[in-house]
JSON list of C-alpha atoms in Angstrom, two decimals:
[
{"chain": "A", "resi": 350, "resn": "UNK", "atom": "CA", "xyz": [-22.96, 12.15, -0.11]},
{"chain": "A", "resi": 351, "resn": "UNK", "atom": "CA", "xyz": [-24.46, 9.05, 1.47]},
{"chain": "A", "resi": 352, "resn": "UNK", "atom": "CA", "xyz": [-24.85, 5.71, -0.31]},
{"chain": "A", "resi": 353, "resn": "UNK", "atom": "CA", "xyz": [-27.67, 4.57, 1.97]},
{"chain": "A", "resi": 354, "resn": "UNK", "atom": "CA", "xyz": [-30.33, 5.31, -0.63]},
{"chain": "A", "resi": 355, "resn": "UNK", "atom": "CA", "xyz": [-28.33, 4.05, -3.59]},
{"chain": "A", "resi": 356, "resn": "UNK", "atom": "CA", "xyz": [-29.98, 1.37, -5.72]},
{"chain": "A", "resi": 357, "resn": "UNK", "atom": "CA", "xyz": [-28.06, -1.61, -6.99]},
{"chain": "A", "resi": 358, "resn": "UNK", "atom": "CA", "xyz": [-28.48, -1.67, -10.77]},
{"chain": "A", "resi": 359, "resn": "UNK", "atom": "CA", "xyz": [-26.38, -4.78, -11.41]},
{"chain": "A", "resi": 360, "resn": "UNK", "atom": "CA", "xyz": [-24.86, -7.47, -9.23]},
{"chain": "A", "resi": 361, "resn": "UNK", "atom": "CA", "xyz": [-22.36, -10.08, -10.41]},
{"chain": "A", "resi": 362, "resn": "UNK", "atom": "CA", "xyz": [-22.37, -12.91, -7.91]},
{"chain": "A", "resi": 363, "resn": "UNK", "atom": "CA", "xyz": [-19.99, -15.78, -7.27]},
{"chain": "A", "resi": 364, "resn": "UNK", "atom": "CA", "xyz": [-22.62, -18.07, -8.79]},
{"chain": "A", "resi": 365, "resn": "UNK", "atom": "CA", "xyz": [-22.58, -15.91, -11.96]},
{"chain": "A", "resi": 366, "resn": "UNK", "atom": "CA", "xyz": [-18.79, -16.18, -12.12]},
{"chain": "A", "resi": 367, "resn": "UNK", "atom": "CA", "xyz": [-19.01, -19.98, -11.78]},
{"chain": "A", "resi": 368, "resn": "UNK", "atom": "CA", "xyz": [-21.67, -20.17, -14.50]},
{"chain": "A", "resi": 369, "resn": "UNK", "atom": "CA", "xyz": [-19.51, -17.97, -16.78]},
{"chain": "A", "resi": 370, "resn": "UNK", "atom": "CA", "xyz": [-16.41, -20.11, -16.16]},
{"chain": "A", "resi": 371, "resn": "UNK", "atom": "CA", "xyz": [-14.42, -17.32, -14.49]},
{"chain": "A", "resi": 372, "resn": "UNK", "atom": "CA", "xyz": [-14.39, -19.22, -11.18]},
{"chain": "A", "resi": 373, "resn": "UNK", "atom": "CA", "xyz": [-14.44, -22.94, -10.45]},
{"chain": "A", "resi": 374, "resn": "UNK", "atom": "CA", "xyz": [-16.15, -24.33, -7.37]},
{"chain": "A", "resi": 375, "resn": "UNK", "atom": "CA", "xyz": [-13.55, -26.73, -5.98]},
{"chain": "A", "resi": 376, "resn": "UNK", "atom": "CA", "xyz": [-15.81, -27.58, -3.02]},
{"chain": "A", "resi": 377, "resn": "UNK", "atom": "CA", "xyz": [-18.35, -29.00, -5.43]},
{"chain": "A", "resi": 378, "resn": "UNK", "atom": "CA", "xyz": [-16.06, -30.54, -8.05]},
{"chain": "A", "resi": 379, "resn": "UNK", "atom": "CA", "xyz": [-13.67, -32.11, -5.52]},
{"chain": "A", "resi": 380, "resn": "UNK", "atom": "CA", "xyz": [-16.12, -32.59, -2.67]},
{"chain": "A", "resi": 381, "resn": "UNK", "atom": "CA", "xyz": [-14.44, -35.72, -1.25]},
{"chain": "A", "resi": 382, "resn": "UNK", "atom": "CA", "xyz": [-11.00, -34.13, -1.19]},
{"chain": "A", "resi": 383, "resn": "UNK", "atom": "CA", "xyz": [-12.30, -30.94, 0.44]},
{"chain": "A", "resi": 384, "resn": "UNK", "atom": "CA", "xyz": [-14.17, -32.96, 3.09]},
{"chain": "A", "resi": 385, "resn": "UNK", "atom": "CA", "xyz": [-11.14, -35.18, 3.74]},
{"chain": "A", "resi": 386, "resn": "UNK", "atom": "CA", "xyz": [-9.04, -32.07, 4.37]},
{"chain": "A", "resi": 387, "resn": "UNK", "atom": "CA", "xyz": [-11.64, -30.80, 6.86]},
{"chain": "A", "resi": 388, "resn": "UNK", "atom": "CA", "xyz": [-12.41, -27.66, 4.87]},
{"chain": "A", "resi": 389, "resn": "UNK", "atom": "CA", "xyz": [-15.94, -26.52, 5.63]},
{"chain": "A", "resi": 390, "resn": "UNK", "atom": "CA", "xyz": [-15.87, -23.13, 3.91]},
{"chain": "A", "resi": 391, "resn": "UNK", "atom": "CA", "xyz": [-16.45, -22.98, 0.13]},
{"chain": "A", "resi": 392, "resn": "UNK", "atom": "CA", "xyz": [-13.26, -22.92, -1.96]},
{"chain": "A", "resi": 393, "resn": "UNK", "atom": "CA", "xyz": [-13.09, -21.49, -5.47]},
{"chain": "A", "resi": 394, "resn": "UNK", "atom": "CA", "xyz": [-10.24, -20.96, -7.88]},
{"chain": "A", "resi": 395, "resn": "UNK", "atom": "CA", "xyz": [-9.75, -18.70, -10.86]},
{"chain": "A", "resi": 396, "resn": "UNK", "atom": "CA", "xyz": [-10.02, -19.95, -14.42]},
{"chain": "A", "resi": 397, "resn": "UNK", "atom": "CA", "xyz": [-6.24, -19.52, -14.81]},
{"chain": "A", "resi": 398, "resn": "UNK", "atom": "CA", "xyz": [-5.48, -21.65, -11.75]},
{"chain": "A", "resi": 399, "resn": "UNK", "atom": "CA", "xyz": [-7.92, -24.35, -12.87]},
{"chain": "A", "resi": 400, "resn": "UNK", "atom": "CA", "xyz": [-6.72, -24.51, -16.48]},
{"chain": "A", "resi": 401, "resn": "UNK", "atom": "CA", "xyz": [-2.99, -24.46, -15.67]},
{"chain": "A", "resi": 402, "resn": "UNK", "atom": "CA", "xyz": [-2.60, -26.17, -12.29]},
{"chain": "A", "resi": 403, "resn": "UNK", "atom": "CA", "xyz": [-5.59, -28.51, -11.92]},
{"chain": "A", "resi": 404, "resn": "UNK", "atom": "CA", "xyz": [-6.70, -29.42, -15.42]},
{"chain": "A", "resi": 405, "resn": "UNK", "atom": "CA", "xyz": [-4.20, -31.49, -17.36]},
{"chain": "A", "resi": 406, "resn": "UNK", "atom": "CA", "xyz": [-1.81, -29.67, -19.65]},
{"chain": "A", "resi": 407, "resn": "UNK", "atom": "CA", "xyz": [-0.12, -31.75, -22.36]},
{"chain": "A", "resi": 408, "resn": "UNK", "atom": "CA", "xyz": [3.04, -32.04, -20.24]},
{"chain": "A", "resi": 409, "resn": "UNK", "atom": "CA", "xyz": [1.00, -33.06, -17.20]},
{"chain": "A", "resi": 410, "resn": "UNK", "atom": "CA", "xyz": [-0.60, -35.85, -19.24]},
{"chain": "A", "resi": 411, "resn": "UNK", "atom": "CA", "xyz": [2.84, -37.07, -20.36]},
{"chain": "A", "resi": 412, "resn": "UNK", "atom": "CA", "xyz": [3.97, -37.08, -16.71]},
{"chain": "A", "resi": 413, "resn": "UNK", "atom": "CA", "xyz": [0.87, -39.18, -15.82]},
{"chain": "A", "resi": 414, "resn": "UNK", "atom": "CA", "xyz": [-0.67, -36.54, -13.55]},
{"chain": "A", "resi": 415, "resn": "UNK", "atom": "CA", "xyz": [-4.39, -36.65, -12.83]},
{"chain": "A", "resi": 416, "resn": "UNK", "atom": "CA", "xyz": [-6.87, -33.90, -11.98]},
{"chain": "A", "resi": 417, "resn": "UNK", "atom": "CA", "xyz": [-7.79, -35.21, -8.53]},
{"chain": "A", "resi": 418, "resn": "UNK", "atom": "CA", "xyz": [-4.14, -35.47, -7.55]},
{"chain": "A", "resi": 419, "resn": "UNK", "atom": "CA", "xyz": [-3.36, -31.97, -8.78]},
{"chain": "A", "resi": 420, "resn": "UNK", "atom": "CA", "xyz": [-6.45, -30.58, -7.01]},
{"chain": "A", "resi": 421, "resn": "UNK", "atom": "CA", "xyz": [-5.46, -32.42, -3.82]},
{"chain": "A", "resi": 422, "resn": "UNK", "atom": "CA", "xyz": [-1.97, -30.87, -3.90]},
{"chain": "A", "resi": 423, "resn": "UNK", "atom": "CA", "xyz": [-3.32, -27.34, -4.21]},
{"chain": "A", "resi": 424, "resn": "UNK", "atom": "CA", "xyz": [-6.08, -27.82, -1.65]},
{"chain": "A", "resi": 425, "resn": "UNK", "atom": "CA", "xyz": [-3.64, -29.49, 0.77]},
{"chain": "A", "resi": 426, "resn": "UNK", "atom": "CA", "xyz": [-1.20, -26.57, 0.58]},
{"chain": "A", "resi": 427, "resn": "UNK", "atom": "CA", "xyz": [-4.01, -24.01, 0.79]},
{"chain": "A", "resi": 428, "resn": "UNK", "atom": "CA", "xyz": [-5.40, -25.75, 3.88]},
{"chain": "A", "resi": 429, "resn": "UNK", "atom": "CA", "xyz": [-2.24, -24.96, 5.83]},
{"chain": "A", "resi": 430, "resn": "UNK", "atom": "CA", "xyz": [-2.57, -21.25, 5.03]},
{"chain": "A", "resi": 431, "resn": "UNK", "atom": "CA", "xyz": [-6.30, -20.85, 5.68]},
{"chain": "A", "resi": 432, "resn": "UNK", "atom": "CA", "xyz": [-5.88, -19.65, 9.27]},
{"chain": "A", "resi": 433, "resn": "UNK", "atom": "CA", "xyz": [-3.59, -16.85, 8.06]},
{"chain": "A", "resi": 434, "resn": "UNK", "atom": "CA", "xyz": [-6.01, -15.93, 5.26]},
{"chain": "A", "resi": 435, "resn": "UNK", "atom": "CA", "xyz": [-8.89, -15.74, 7.74]},
{"chain": "A", "resi": 436, "resn": "UNK", "atom": "CA", "xyz": [-6.82, -13.45, 9.98]},
{"chain": "A", "resi": 437, "resn": "UNK", "atom": "CA", "xyz": [-5.34, -11.19, 7.26]},
{"chain": "A", "resi": 438, "resn": "UNK", "atom": "CA", "xyz": [-7.79, -11.57, 4.38]},
{"chain": "A", "resi": 439, "resn": "UNK", "atom": "CA", "xyz": [-5.16, -13.34, 2.29]},
{"chain": "A", "resi": 440, "resn": "UNK", "atom": "CA", "xyz": [-2.02, -15.47, 2.37]},
{"chain": "A", "resi": 441, "resn": "UNK", "atom": "CA", "xyz": [0.43, -16.94, -0.11]},
{"chain": "A", "resi": 442, "resn": "UNK", "atom": "CA", "xyz": [1.46, -20.54, -0.56]},
{"chain": "A", "resi": 443, "resn": "UNK", "atom": "CA", "xyz": [3.92, -22.37, -2.78]},
{"chain": "A", "resi": 444, "resn": "UNK", "atom": "CA", "xyz": [3.51, -25.67, -4.58]},
{"chain": "A", "resi": 445, "resn": "UNK", "atom": "CA", "xyz": [5.20, -27.47, -7.46]},
{"chain": "A", "resi": 446, "resn": "UNK", "atom": "CA", "xyz": [3.32, -28.31, -10.63]},
{"chain": "A", "resi": 447, "resn": "UNK", "atom": "CA", "xyz": [4.03, -29.66, -14.11]},
{"chain": "A", "resi": 448, "resn": "UNK", "atom": "CA", "xyz": [2.70, -27.02, -16.50]},
{"chain": "A", "resi": 449, "resn": "UNK", "atom": "CA", "xyz": [4.52, -26.48, -19.82]},
{"chain": "A", "resi": 450, "resn": "UNK", "atom": "CA", "xyz": [7.73, -28.37, -19.11]},
{"chain": "A", "resi": 451, "resn": "UNK", "atom": "CA", "xyz": [8.40, -31.94, -18.06]},
{"chain": "A", "resi": 452, "resn": "UNK", "atom": "CA", "xyz": [9.96, -30.61, -14.86]},
{"chain": "A", "resi": 453, "resn": "UNK", "atom": "CA", "xyz": [7.76, -29.27, -12.07]},
{"chain": "A", "resi": 454, "resn": "UNK", "atom": "CA", "xyz": [7.69, -25.49, -11.73]},
{"chain": "A", "resi": 455, "resn": "UNK", "atom": "CA", "xyz": [7.48, -23.64, -8.41]},
{"chain": "A", "resi": 456, "resn": "UNK", "atom": "CA", "xyz": [4.16, -21.81, -8.29]},
{"chain": "A", "resi": 457, "resn": "UNK", "atom": "CA", "xyz": [3.16, -19.14, -5.79]},
{"chain": "A", "resi": 458, "resn": "UNK", "atom": "CA", "xyz": [-0.58, -18.74, -5.33]},
{"chain": "A", "resi": 459, "resn": "UNK", "atom": "CA", "xyz": [-2.67, -16.30, -3.34]},
{"chain": "A", "resi": 460, "resn": "UNK", "atom": "CA", "xyz": [-5.38, -17.53, -1.02]},
{"chain": "A", "resi": 461, "resn": "UNK", "atom": "CA", "xyz": [-7.98, -14.82, -0.40]},
{"chain": "A", "resi": 462, "resn": "UNK", "atom": "CA", "xyz": [-10.75, -14.90, 2.17]},
{"chain": "A", "resi": 463, "resn": "UNK", "atom": "CA", "xyz": [-13.80, -12.63, 1.83]},
{"chain": "A", "resi": 464, "resn": "UNK", "atom": "CA", "xyz": [-15.37, -13.57, 5.15]},
{"chain": "A", "resi": 465, "resn": "UNK", "atom": "CA", "xyz": [-17.41, -16.39, 3.63]},
{"chain": "A", "resi": 466, "resn": "UNK", "atom": "CA", "xyz": [-15.34, -18.07, 0.90]},
{"chain": "A", "resi": 467, "resn": "UNK", "atom": "CA", "xyz": [-11.75, -18.89, -0.01]},
{"chain": "A", "resi": 468, "resn": "UNK", "atom": "CA", "xyz": [-10.37, -18.06, -3.45]},
{"chain": "A", "resi": 469, "resn": "UNK", "atom": "CA", "xyz": [-7.18, -19.53, -4.90]},
{"chain": "A", "resi": 470, "resn": "UNK", "atom": "CA", "xyz": [-5.66, -17.15, -7.43]},
{"chain": "A", "resi": 471, "resn": "UNK", "atom": "CA", "xyz": [-2.48, -16.76, -9.42]},
{"chain": "A", "resi": 472, "resn": "UNK", "atom": "CA", "xyz": [0.11, -14.61, -7.64]},
{"chain": "A", "resi": 473, "resn": "UNK", "atom": "CA", "xyz": [0.60, -11.56, -9.82]},
{"chain": "A", "resi": 474, "resn": "UNK", "atom": "CA", "xyz": [3.44, -10.02, -7.84]},
{"chain": "A", "resi": 475, "resn": "UNK", "atom": "CA", "xyz": [6.08, -11.57, -10.18]},
{"chain": "A", "resi": 476, "resn": "UNK", "atom": "CA", "xyz": [4.43, -10.30, -13.38]}
]
């Protein structure tokens, strides 16, 4: 059976996911940091990544972290792995982040590339 004549009955776009809060547009929210890193392809992250690693948890506030600094760290590490993600469709990178404890935790993230955009996601391989 061919799908050439199939009709799309519903489409959930990246813009819909951003509006719903499932994805965060880092290229828009941290435009200066993205430009400074020389990233010219849109970068998004999942709600989990944003809420736990960019937004300030209570411990992060106590450790005097700030959102721009946390976003910079993640974008900086992701930037080094973008060439691999473009080649393979994805790559992993590691960074340290204060989340629920006063000591920084090692975090492994996945950087996915769909041909047009980069997505920073939580690595689920440990779960």
